[in-house]
Short mmCIF file of C-alpha atoms and ligand atoms in Angstrom, two decimals:
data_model
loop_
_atom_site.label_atom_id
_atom_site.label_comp_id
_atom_site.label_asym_id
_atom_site.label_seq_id
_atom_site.Cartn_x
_atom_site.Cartn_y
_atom_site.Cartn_z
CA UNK A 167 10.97 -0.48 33.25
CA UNK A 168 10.99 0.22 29.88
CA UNK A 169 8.50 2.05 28.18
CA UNK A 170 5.85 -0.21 25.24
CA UNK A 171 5.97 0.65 22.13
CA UNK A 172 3.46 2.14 20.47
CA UNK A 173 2.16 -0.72 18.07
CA UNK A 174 -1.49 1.28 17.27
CA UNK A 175 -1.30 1.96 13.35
CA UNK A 176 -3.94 5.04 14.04
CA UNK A 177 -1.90 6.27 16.51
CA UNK A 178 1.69 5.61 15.21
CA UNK A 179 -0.29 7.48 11.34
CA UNK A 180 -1.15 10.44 14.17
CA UNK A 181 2.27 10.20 15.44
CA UNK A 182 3.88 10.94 11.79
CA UNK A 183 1.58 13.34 10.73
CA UNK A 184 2.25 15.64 14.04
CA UNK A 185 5.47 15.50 13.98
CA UNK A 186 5.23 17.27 10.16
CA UNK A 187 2.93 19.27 10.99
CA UNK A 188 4.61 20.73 14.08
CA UNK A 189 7.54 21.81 11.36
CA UNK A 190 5.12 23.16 9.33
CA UNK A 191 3.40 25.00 12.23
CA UNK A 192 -0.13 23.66 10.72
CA UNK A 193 -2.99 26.06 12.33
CA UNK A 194 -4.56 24.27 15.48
CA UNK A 195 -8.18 23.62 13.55
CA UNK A 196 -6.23 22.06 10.13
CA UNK A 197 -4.53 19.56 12.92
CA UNK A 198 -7.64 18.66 14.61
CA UNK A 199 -9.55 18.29 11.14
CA UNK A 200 -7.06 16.13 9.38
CA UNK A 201 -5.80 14.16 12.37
CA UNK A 202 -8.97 12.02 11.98
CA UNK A 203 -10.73 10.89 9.26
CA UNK A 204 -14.15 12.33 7.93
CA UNK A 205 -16.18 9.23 8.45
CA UNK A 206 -16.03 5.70 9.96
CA UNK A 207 -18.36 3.35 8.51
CA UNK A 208 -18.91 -0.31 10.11
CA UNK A 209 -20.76 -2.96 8.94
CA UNK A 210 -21.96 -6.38 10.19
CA UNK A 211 -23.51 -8.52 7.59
CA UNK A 212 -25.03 -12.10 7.21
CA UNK A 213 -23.86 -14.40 4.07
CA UNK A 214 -24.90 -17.96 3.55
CA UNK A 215 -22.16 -20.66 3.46
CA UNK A 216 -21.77 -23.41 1.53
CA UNK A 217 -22.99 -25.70 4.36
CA UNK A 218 -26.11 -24.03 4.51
CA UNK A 219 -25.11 -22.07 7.89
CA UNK A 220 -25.09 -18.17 7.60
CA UNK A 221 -22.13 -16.47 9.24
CA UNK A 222 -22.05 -12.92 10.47
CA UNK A 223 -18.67 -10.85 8.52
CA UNK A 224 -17.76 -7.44 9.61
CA UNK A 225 -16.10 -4.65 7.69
CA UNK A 226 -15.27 -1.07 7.52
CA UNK A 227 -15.06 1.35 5.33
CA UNK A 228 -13.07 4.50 6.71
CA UNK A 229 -12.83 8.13 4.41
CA UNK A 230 -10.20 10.01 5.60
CA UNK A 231 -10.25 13.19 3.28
CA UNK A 232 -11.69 14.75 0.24
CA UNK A 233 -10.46 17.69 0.06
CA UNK A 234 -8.12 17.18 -3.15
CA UNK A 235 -10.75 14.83 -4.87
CA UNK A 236 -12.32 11.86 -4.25
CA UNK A 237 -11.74 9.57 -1.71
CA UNK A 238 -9.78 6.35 -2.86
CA UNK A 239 -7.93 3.52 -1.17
CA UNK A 240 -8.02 -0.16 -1.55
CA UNK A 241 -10.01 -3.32 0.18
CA UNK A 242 -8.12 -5.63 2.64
CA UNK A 243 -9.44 -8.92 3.74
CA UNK A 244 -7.57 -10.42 6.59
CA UNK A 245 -8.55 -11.62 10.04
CA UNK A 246 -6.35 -9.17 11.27
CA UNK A 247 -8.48 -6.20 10.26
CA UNK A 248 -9.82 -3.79 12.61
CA UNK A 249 -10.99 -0.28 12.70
CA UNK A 250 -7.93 1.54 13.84
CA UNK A 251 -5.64 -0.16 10.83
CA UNK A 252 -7.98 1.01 8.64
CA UNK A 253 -8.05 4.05 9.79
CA UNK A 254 -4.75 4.30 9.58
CA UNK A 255 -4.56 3.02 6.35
CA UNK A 256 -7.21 5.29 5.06
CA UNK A 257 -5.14 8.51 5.94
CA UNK A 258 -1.73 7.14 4.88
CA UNK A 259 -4.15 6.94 1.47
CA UNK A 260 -4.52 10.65 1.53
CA UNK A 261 -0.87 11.49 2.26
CA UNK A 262 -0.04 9.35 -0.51
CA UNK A 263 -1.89 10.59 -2.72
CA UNK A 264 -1.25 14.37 -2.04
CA UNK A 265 2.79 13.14 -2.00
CA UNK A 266 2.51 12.08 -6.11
CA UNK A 267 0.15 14.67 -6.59
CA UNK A 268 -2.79 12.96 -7.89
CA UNK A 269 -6.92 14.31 -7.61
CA UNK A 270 -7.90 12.05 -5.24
CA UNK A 271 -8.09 12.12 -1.42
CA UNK A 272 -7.90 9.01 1.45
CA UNK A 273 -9.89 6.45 2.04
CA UNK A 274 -9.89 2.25 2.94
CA UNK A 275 -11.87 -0.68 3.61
CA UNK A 276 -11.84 -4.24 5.33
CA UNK A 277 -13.37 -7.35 6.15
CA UNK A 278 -12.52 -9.04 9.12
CA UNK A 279 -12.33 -12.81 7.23
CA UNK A 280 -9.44 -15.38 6.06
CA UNK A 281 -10.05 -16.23 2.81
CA UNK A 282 -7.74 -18.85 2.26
CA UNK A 283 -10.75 -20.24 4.75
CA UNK A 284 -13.56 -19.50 2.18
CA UNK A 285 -14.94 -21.20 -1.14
CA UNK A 286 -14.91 -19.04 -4.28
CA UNK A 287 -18.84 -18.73 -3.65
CA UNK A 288 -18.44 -17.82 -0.72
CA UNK A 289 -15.85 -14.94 -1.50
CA UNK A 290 -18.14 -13.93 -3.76
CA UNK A 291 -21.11 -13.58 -1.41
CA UNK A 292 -18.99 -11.98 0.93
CA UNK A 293 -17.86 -9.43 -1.66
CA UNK A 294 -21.18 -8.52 -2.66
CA UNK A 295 -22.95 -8.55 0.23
CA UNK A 296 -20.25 -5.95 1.54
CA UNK A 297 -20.25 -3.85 -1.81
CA UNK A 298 -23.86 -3.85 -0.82
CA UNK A 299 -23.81 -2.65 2.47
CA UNK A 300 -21.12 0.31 1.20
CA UNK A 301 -22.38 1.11 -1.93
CA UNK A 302 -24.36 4.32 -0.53
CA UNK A 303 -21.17 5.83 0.24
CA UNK A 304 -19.08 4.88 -3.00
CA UNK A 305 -18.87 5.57 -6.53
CA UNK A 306 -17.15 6.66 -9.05
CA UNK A 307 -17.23 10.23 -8.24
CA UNK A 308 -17.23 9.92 -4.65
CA UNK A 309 -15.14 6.88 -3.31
CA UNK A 310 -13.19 4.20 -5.65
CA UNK A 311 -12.14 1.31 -4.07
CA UNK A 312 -8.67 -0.70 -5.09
CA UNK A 313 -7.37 -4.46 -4.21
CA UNK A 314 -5.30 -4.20 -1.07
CA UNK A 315 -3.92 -7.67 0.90
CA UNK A 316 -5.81 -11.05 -0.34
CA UNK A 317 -8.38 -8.77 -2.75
CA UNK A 318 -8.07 -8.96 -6.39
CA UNK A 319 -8.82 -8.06 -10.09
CA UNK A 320 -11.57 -10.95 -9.49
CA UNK A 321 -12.87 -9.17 -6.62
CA UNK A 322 -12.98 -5.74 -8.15
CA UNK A 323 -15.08 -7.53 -10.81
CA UNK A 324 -17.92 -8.48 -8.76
CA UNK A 325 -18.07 -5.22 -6.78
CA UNK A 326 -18.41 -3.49 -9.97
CA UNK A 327 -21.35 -5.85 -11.35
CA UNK A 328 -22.89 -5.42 -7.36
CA UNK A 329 -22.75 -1.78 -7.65
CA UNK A 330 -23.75 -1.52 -11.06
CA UNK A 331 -26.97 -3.76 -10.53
CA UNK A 332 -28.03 -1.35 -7.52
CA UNK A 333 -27.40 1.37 -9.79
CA UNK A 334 -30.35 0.80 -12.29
CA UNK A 335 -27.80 -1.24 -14.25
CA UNK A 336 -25.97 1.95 -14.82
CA UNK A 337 -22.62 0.09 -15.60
CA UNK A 338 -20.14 2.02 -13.23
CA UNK A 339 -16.99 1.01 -14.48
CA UNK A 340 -15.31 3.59 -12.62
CA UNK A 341 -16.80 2.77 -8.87
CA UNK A 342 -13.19 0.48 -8.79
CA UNK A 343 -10.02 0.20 -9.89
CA UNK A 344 -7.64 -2.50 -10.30
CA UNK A 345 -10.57 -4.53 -12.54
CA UNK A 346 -9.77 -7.19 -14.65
CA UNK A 347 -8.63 -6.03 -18.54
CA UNK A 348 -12.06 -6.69 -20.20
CA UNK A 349 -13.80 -4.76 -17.96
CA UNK A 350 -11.75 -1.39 -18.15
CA UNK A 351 -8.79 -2.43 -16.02
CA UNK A 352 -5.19 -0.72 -17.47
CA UNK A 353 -2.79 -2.42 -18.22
CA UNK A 354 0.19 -2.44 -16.08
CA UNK A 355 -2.03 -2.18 -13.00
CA UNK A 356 -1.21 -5.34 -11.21
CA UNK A 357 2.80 -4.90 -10.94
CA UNK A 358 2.12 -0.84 -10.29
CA UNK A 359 3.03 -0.91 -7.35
CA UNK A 360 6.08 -2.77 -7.49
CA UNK A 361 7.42 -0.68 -10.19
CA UNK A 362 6.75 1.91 -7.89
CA UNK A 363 8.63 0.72 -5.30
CA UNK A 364 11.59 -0.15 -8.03
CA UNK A 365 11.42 3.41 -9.31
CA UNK A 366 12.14 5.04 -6.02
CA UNK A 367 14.74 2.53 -4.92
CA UNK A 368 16.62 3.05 -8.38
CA UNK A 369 15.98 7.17 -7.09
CA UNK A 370 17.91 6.31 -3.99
CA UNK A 371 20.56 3.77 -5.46
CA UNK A 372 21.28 6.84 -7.30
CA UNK A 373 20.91 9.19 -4.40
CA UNK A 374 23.28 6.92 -2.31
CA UNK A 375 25.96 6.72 -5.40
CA UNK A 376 25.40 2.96 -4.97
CA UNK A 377 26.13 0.94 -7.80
CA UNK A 378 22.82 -1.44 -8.68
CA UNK A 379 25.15 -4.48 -10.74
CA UNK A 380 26.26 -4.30 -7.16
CA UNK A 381 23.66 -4.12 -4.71
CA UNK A 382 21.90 -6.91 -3.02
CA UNK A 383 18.33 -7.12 -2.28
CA UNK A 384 16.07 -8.60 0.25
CA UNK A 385 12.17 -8.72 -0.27
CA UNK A 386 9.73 -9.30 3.03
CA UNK A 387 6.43 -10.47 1.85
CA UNK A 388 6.17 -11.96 -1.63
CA UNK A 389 2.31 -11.18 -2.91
CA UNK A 390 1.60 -8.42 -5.47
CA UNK A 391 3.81 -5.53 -4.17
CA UNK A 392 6.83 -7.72 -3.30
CA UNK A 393 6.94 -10.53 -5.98
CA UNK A 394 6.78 -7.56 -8.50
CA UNK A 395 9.18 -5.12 -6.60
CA UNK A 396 11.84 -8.14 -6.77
CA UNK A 397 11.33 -9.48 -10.64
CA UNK A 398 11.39 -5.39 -11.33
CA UNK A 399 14.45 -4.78 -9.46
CA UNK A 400 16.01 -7.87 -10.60
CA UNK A 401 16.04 -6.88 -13.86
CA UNK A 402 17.70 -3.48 -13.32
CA UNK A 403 20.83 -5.85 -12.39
CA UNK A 404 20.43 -6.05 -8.37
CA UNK A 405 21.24 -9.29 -6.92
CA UNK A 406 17.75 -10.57 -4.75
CA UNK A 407 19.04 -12.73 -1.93
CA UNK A 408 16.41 -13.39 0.54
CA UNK A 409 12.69 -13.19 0.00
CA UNK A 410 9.94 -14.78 2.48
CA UNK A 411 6.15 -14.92 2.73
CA UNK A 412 3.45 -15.76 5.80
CA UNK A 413 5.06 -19.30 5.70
CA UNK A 414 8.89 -18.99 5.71
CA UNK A 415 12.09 -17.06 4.61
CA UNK A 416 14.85 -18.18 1.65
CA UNK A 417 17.85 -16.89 1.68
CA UNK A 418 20.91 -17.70 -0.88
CA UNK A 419 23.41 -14.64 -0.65
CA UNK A 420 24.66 -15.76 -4.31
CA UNK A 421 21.18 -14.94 -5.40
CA UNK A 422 18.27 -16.44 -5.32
CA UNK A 423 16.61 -17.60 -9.31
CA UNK A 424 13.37 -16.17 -9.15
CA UNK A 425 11.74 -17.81 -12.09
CA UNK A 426 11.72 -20.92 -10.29
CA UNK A 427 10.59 -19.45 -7.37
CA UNK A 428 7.59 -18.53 -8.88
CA UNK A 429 6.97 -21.42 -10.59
CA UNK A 430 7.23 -23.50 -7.23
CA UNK A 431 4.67 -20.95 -5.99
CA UNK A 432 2.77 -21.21 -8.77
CA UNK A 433 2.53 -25.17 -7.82
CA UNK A 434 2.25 -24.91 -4.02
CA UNK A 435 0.70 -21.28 -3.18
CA UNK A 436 3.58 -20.81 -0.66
CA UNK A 437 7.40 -20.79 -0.31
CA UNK A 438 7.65 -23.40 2.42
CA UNK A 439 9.49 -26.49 1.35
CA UNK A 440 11.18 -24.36 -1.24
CA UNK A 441 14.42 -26.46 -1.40
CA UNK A 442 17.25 -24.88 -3.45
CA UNK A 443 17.66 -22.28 -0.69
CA UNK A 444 18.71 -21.75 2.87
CA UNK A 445 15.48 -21.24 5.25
CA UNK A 446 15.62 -18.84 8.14
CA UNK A 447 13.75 -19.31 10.95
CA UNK A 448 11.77 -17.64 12.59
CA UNK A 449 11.12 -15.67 9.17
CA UNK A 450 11.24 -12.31 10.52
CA UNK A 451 15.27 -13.12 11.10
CA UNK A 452 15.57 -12.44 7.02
CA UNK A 453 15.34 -8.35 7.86
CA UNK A 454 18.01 -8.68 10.05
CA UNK A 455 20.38 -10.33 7.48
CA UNK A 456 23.21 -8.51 5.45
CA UNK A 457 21.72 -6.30 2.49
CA UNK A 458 22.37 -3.28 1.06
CA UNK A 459 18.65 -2.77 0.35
CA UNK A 460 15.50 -4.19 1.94
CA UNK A 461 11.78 -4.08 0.87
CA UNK A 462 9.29 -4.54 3.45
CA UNK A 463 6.23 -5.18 1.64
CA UNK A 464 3.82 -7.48 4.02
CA UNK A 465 2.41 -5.78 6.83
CA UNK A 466 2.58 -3.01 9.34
CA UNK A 467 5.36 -2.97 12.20
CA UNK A 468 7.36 -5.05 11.08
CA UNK A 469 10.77 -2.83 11.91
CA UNK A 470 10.52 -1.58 15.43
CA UNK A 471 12.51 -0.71 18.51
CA UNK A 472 12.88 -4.09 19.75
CA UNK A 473 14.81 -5.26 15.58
CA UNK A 474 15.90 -1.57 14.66
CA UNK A 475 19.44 -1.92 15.56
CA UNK A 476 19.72 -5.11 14.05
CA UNK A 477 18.93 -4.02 10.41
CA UNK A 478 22.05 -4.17 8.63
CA UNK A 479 20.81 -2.68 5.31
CA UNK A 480 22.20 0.88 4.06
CA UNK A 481 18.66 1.55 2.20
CA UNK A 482 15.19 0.71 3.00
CA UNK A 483 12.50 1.04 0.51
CA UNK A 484 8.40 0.79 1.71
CA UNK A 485 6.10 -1.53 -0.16
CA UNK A 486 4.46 -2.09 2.32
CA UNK A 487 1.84 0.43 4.64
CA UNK A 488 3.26 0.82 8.10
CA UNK A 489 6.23 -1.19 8.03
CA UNK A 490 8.01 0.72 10.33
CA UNK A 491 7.66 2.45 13.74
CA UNK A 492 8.59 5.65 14.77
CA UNK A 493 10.74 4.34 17.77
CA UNK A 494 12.03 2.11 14.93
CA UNK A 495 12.74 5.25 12.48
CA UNK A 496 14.31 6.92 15.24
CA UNK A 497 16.76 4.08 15.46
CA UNK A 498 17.53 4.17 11.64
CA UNK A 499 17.60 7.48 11.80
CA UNK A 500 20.90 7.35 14.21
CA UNK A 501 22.10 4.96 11.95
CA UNK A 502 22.48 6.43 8.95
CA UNK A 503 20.10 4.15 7.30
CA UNK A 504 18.35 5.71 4.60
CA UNK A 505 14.35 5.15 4.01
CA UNK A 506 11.99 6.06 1.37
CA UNK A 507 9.18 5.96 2.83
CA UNK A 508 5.31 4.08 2.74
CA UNK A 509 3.55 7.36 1.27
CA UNK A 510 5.76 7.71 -1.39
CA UNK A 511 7.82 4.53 -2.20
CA UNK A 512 4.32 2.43 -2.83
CA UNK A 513 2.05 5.21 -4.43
CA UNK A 514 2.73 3.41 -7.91
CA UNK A 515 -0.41 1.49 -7.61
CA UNK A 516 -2.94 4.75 -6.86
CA UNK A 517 -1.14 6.50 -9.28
CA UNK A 518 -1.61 3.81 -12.10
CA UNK A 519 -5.14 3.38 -10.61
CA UNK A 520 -5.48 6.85 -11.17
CA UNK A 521 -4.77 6.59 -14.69
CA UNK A 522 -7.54 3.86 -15.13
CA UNK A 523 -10.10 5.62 -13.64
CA UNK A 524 -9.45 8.75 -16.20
CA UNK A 525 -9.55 5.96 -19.03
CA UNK A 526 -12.65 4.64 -17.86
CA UNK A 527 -14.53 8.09 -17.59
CA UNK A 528 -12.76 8.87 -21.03
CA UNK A 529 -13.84 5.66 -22.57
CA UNK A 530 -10.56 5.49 -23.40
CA UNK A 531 -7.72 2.58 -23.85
CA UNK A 532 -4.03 3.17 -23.08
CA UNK A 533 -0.87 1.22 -24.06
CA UNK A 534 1.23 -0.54 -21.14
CA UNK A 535 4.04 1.87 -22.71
CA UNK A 536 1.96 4.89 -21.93
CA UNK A 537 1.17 3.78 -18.65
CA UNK A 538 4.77 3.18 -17.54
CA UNK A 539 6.19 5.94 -18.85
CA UNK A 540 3.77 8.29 -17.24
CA UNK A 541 3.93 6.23 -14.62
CA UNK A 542 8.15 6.83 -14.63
CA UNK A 543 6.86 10.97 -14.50
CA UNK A 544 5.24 11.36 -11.96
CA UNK A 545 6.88 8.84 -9.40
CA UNK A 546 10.61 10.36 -10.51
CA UNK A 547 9.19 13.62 -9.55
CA UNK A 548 7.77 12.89 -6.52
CA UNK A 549 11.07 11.52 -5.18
CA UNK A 550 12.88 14.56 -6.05
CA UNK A 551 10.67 16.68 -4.55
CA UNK A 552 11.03 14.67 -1.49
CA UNK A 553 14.47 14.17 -1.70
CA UNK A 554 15.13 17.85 -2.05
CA UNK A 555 13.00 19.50 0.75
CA UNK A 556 14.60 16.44 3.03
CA UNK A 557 17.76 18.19 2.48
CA UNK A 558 16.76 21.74 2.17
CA UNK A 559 15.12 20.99 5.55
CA UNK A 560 17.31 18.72 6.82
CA UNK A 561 14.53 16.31 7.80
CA UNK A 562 14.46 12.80 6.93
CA UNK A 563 12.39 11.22 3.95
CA UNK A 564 9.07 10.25 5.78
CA UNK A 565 9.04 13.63 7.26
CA UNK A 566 9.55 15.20 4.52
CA UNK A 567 6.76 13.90 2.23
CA UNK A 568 4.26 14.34 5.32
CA UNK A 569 5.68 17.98 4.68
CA UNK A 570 4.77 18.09 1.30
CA UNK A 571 1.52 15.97 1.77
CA UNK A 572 -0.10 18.00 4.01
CA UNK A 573 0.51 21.46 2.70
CA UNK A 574 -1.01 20.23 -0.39
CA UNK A 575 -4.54 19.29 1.98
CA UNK A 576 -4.30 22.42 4.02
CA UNK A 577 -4.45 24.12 1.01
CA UNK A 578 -6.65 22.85 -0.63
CA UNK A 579 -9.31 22.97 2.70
CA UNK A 580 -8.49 26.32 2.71
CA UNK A 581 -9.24 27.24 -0.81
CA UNK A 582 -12.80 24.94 -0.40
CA UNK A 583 -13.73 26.60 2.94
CA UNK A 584 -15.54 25.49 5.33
CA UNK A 585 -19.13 24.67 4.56
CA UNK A 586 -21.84 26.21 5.83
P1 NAD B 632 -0.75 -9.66 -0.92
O1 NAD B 632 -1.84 -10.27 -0.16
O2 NAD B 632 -0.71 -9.81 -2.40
O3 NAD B 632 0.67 -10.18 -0.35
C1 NAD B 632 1.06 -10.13 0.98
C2 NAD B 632 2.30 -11.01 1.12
O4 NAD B 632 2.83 -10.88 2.44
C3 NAD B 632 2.04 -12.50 0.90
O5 NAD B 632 3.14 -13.08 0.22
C4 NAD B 632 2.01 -13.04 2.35
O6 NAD B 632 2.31 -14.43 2.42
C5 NAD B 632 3.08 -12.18 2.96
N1 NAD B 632 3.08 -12.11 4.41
C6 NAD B 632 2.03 -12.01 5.26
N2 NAD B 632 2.47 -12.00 6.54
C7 NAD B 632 3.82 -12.07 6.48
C8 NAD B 632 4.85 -12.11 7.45
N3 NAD B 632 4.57 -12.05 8.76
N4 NAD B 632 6.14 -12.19 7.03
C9 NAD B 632 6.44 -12.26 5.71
N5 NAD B 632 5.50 -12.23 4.75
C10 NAD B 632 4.22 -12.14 5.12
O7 NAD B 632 -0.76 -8.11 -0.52
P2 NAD B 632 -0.10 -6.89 -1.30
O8 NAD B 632 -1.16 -6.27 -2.11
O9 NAD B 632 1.18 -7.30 -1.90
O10 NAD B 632 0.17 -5.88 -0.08
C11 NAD B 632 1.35 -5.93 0.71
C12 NAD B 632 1.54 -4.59 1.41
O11 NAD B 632 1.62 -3.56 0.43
C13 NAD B 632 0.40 -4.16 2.34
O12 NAD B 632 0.93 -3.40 3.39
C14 NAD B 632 -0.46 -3.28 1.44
O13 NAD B 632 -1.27 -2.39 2.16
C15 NAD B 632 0.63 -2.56 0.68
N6 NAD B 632 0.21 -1.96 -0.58
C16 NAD B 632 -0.39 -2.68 -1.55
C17 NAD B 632 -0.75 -2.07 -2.76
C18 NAD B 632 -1.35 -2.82 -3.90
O14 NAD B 632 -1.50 -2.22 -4.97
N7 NAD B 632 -1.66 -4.09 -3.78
C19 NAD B 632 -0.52 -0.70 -2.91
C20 NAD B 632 0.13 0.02 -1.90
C21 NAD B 632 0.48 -0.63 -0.74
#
């Protein structure tokens, strides 16, 4: 019989992390100690509907590491949430972080909620009552939430009012990032990510000698980091042919006009009963269609052993967390099929959150032009490091920016010490 896959996102972040640090020969205690994360909180809360009914929500917050800074990583809210994703998520939050080489360490959060399901009062409640129960182990010095799936600027708003109000009114504008513009957000924040993801895939176009007038694209999951990552690609001249969200796939391999696809999104939240492309059903079919490069940027495991062998894509570029297995990187692996991976490919949002939280402790205001081209810095030379000790070492990408991830951490552990 043949063996299950792995589809734990703890283990499968446990699974990537030993298999660096095995190259690296990582002392025994460094493995144990950043293995797991440094504290798992959870929280069960009541919040009063709209109907007049309370209903019990539960979230997590999860800090994975500290020892380059403070912890950061963003706020999911999805039914699908449970303490080993953000787990996981947490310490792919201080891998990325070490891999772009910004102060900060790991960290994520979560409530287990659809809100698609909820009023805007009741998001609201929800989000406060959560900040609430977190707020003794956040702030702007000691853990900085982000937006993450179905959390927003909006959202970041109200957590900084909830926290600032439990503060003595002390107004913490740096407790989040990803805020809203007139209350110390950057600009350039929202598509951060997605330029991210662009910047590295141009990295590897370029890598590959590929030529990007022509080089076809196809974009899984079309919310911040993908609708960006396409529009952003797009306009360096690569042709997007297939994009889908959590209600279908489009696919139109003379390219698809996204301008009207977001204006038909605009009108009806969702790409089902798009017309003036092909659909493909079941949605997750649109990975396994021709393209030269492919974005997945909704969810974790979306490319595993049981679709591996079907990708037909020469380059594969990771807006999303997770989007890929190990048995399912072994696969691509064999097949020649380059990936940039998670950690590095998507650490254009922390880095550009990054950036806001040093405005907001500055009091300061930067241009979008400043923020992009530092932005342009730091992810360029993060995918060269990568790119070089992949082929120094002859590892592949994800392995390689584990590599340079977690020598950062050990070192900087070591250099703290161990306390008492
Ligand atoms: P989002 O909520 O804005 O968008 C998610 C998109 O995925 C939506 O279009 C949704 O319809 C779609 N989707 C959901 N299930 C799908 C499925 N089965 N098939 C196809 N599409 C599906 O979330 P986001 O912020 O864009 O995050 C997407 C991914 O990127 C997540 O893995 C997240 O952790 C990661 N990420 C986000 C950021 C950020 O700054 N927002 C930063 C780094 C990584």
């Amino acid at each position: 019989m043949k063996e299950q896959e792995i589809l734990n996102p703890f283990q499968i972040a446990q699974m990537q992390f030993d298999k660096a640090a095995e190259i690296l020969k990582l002392e025994g205690w460094l493995r144990a100690l950043l293995k797991k994360p440094d504290r798992n909180l959870s929280v069960d809360f009541p919040v009063k509907m709209d109907d007049g009914t309370v209903r019990i929500f539960s979230g997590y917050r999860v800090q994975h590491n500290s020892s380059r800074g403070p912890y950061k990583g963003g706020i999911r809210y999805s039914p699908e949430v449970n303490l080993d994703e953000v787990r996981a998520l947490a310490s792919w939050m201080t891998w990325k972080t070490a891999v772009v080489d910004v102060p900060f360490g790991g960290a994520k959060g979560g409530i287990i909620c659809d809100p698609s399901k909820l009023s805007l009062g009741e998001l609201e409640r929800v989000t406060r009552r959560f900040t609430y129960e977190i707020s003794s182990i956040i702030g702007p010095d000691v853990d900085i939430p982000a937006p993450d799936v179905n959390t927003n600027a909006q959202i970041m708003a109200w957590i900084v009012d909830t926290y600032s109000m439990g503060n003595k009114d002390h107004y913490s504008l740096g407790v989040v990032t990803g805020k809203p513009l007139c209350i110390g957000g950057i600009e350039g924040r929202s598509e951060a990510t997605g330029r991210g993801v662009m910047i590295t895939a141009m990295e590897a176009i370029k890598e590959l000698k590929m030529k990007p007038k022509s080089t076809t694209a196809i974009v899984q999951g079309y919310g911040n980091v993908g609708s960006n990552s396409a529009r952003l690609l797009a306009e360096q001249g690569i042709k997007i042919i297939g994009i889908s969200d959590v209600s279908t796939a489009i696919y139109n391999p003379k390219g698809l006009d996204l301008k009207d696809v977001d204006e038909y999104i605009k009108k009806n939240k969702l790409l089902k009963g798009y017309s003036k492309a092909e659909h493909i059903e079941p949605k997750e079919k649109l990975l396994e269609m021709k393209t030269d490069l492919l974005v997945p940027a909704a969810l974790e495991n979306q490319i595993t052993s049981a679709n591996a062998d079907r990708i037909q894509a020469k380059l594969i570029v990771e807006g999303a967390n997770g989007p890929t297995t190990p048995g399912a990187d072994a696969i691509l692996n064999k097949k020649k099929i380059f990936v940039v991976p998670d950690i590095l490919a998507n650490s254009g949002g922390v880095t550009v959150s990054y950036f806001e939280w040093v405005q907001n402790i500055q009091r300061e205001s930067w241009t979008y032009e400043d923020v992009i081209r530092k932005l342009n810095l730091k992810m360029v030379s993060a995918y060269k490091a990568v790119s070089e000790l992949a082929r120094k070492e002859k590892v592949d990408m994800r392995t390689a920016a584990y590599m340079i991830a977690i020598s950062r951490v050990a070192e900087a552990t070591k250099a703290r010490g161990i306390f008492p």
